PDB file of C-alpha atoms in Angstrom:
ATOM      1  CA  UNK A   1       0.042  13.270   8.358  1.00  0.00           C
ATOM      2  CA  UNK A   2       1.858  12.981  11.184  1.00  0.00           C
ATOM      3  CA  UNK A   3       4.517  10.576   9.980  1.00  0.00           C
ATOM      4  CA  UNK A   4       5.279  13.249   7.065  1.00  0.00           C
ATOM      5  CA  UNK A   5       6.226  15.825   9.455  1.00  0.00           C
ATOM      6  CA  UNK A   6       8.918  13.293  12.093  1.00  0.00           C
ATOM      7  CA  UNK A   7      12.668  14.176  11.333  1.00  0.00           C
ATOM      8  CA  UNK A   8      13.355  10.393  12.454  1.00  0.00           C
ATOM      9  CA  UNK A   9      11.251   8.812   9.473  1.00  0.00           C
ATOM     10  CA  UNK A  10      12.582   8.884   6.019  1.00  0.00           C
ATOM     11  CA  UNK A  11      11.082   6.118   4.800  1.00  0.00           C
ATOM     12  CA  UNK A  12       6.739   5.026   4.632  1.00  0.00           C
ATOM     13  CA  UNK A  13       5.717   1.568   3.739  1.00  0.00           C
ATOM     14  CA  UNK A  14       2.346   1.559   3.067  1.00  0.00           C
ATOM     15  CA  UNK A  15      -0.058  -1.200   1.584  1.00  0.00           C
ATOM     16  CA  UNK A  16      -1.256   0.058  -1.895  1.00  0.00           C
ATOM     17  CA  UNK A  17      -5.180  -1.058  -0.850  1.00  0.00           C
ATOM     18  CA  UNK A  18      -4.357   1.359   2.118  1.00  0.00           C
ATOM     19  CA  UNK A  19      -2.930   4.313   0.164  1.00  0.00           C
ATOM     20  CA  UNK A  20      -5.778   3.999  -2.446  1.00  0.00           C
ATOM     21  CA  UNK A  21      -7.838   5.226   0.431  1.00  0.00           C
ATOM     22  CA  UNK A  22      -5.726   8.164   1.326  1.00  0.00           C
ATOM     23  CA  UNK A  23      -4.852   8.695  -2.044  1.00  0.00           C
ATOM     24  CA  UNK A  24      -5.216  12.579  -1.770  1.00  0.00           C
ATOM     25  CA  UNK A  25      -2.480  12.729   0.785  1.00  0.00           C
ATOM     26  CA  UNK A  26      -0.273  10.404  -1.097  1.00  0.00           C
ATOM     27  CA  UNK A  27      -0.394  12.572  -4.190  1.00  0.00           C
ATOM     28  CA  UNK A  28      -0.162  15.775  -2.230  1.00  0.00           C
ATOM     29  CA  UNK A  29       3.243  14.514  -0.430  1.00  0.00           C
ATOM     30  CA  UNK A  30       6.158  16.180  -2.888  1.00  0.00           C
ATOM     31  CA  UNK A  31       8.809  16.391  -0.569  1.00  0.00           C
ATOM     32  CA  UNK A  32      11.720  13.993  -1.220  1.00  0.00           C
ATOM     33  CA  UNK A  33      12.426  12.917   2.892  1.00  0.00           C
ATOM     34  CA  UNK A  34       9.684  10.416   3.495  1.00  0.00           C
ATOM     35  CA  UNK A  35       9.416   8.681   0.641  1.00  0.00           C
ATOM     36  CA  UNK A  36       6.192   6.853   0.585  1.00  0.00           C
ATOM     37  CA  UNK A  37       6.282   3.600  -1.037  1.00  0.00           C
ATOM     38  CA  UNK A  38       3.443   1.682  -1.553  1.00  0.00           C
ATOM     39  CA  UNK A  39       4.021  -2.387  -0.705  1.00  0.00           C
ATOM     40  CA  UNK A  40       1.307  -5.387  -1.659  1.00  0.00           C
ATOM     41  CA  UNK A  41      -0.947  -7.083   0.216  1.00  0.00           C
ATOM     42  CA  UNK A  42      -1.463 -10.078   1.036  1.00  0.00           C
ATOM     43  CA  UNK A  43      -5.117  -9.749   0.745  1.00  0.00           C
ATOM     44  CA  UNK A  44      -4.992  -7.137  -2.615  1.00  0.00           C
ATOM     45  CA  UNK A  45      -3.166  -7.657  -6.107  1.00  0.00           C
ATOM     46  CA  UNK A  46      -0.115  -4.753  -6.842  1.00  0.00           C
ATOM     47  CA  UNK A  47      -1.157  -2.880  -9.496  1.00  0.00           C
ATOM     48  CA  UNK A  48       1.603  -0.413 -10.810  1.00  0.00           C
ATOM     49  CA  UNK A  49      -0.328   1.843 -12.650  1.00  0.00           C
ATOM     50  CA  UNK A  50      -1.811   3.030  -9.321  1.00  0.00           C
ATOM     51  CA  UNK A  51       1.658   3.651  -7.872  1.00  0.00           C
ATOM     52  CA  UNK A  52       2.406   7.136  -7.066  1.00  0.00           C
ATOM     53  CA  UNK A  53       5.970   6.828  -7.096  1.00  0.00           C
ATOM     54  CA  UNK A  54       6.134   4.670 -10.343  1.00  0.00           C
ATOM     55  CA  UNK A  55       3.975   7.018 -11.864  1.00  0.00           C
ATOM     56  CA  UNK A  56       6.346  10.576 -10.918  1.00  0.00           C
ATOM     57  CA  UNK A  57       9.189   8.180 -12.135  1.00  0.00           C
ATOM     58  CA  UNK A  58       8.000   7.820 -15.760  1.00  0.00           C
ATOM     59  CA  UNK A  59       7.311  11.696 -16.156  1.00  0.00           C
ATOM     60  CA  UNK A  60      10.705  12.082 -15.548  1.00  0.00           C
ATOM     61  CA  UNK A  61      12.555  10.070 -18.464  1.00  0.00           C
ATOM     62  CA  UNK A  62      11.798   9.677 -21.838  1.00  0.00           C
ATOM     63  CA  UNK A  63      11.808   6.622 -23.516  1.00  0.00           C
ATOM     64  CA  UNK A  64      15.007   7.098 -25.790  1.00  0.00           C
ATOM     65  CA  UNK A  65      16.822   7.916 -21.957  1.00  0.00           C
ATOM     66  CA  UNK A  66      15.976   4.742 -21.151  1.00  0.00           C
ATOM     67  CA  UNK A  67      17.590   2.791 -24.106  1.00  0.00           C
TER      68      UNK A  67
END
């Protein structure tokens, strides 16, 4: 929590195995300036549906804006 509050971080890379365990926080974080963006690991598979990012991203276009 302290990352989301430092003027001189826009940007959080965080492993998705790590944010599943935090998830709470990462889905209570709205503010545009930092972004969190959840990376693979080397240890566990990406798996997009989990992605809170990818996730906001589809409720925001419909699928004729995309074609």
């Amino acid at each position: 929590r302290s990352f989301l509050n430092r003027e001189d971080i826009g940007i959080i890379l965080i492993s998705q195995c790590l944010a599943e365990q935090i998830r709470h926080a990462v889905e209570a974080h709205t503010r545009p300036i930092p972004a969190i963006l959840e990376i693979p690991s080397k240890e566990h598979p990406y798996d997009p549906s989990k992605d809170s990012v990818l996730r906001r991203a589809r409720g925001l276009f419909s699928p004729e804006d995309l074609r």
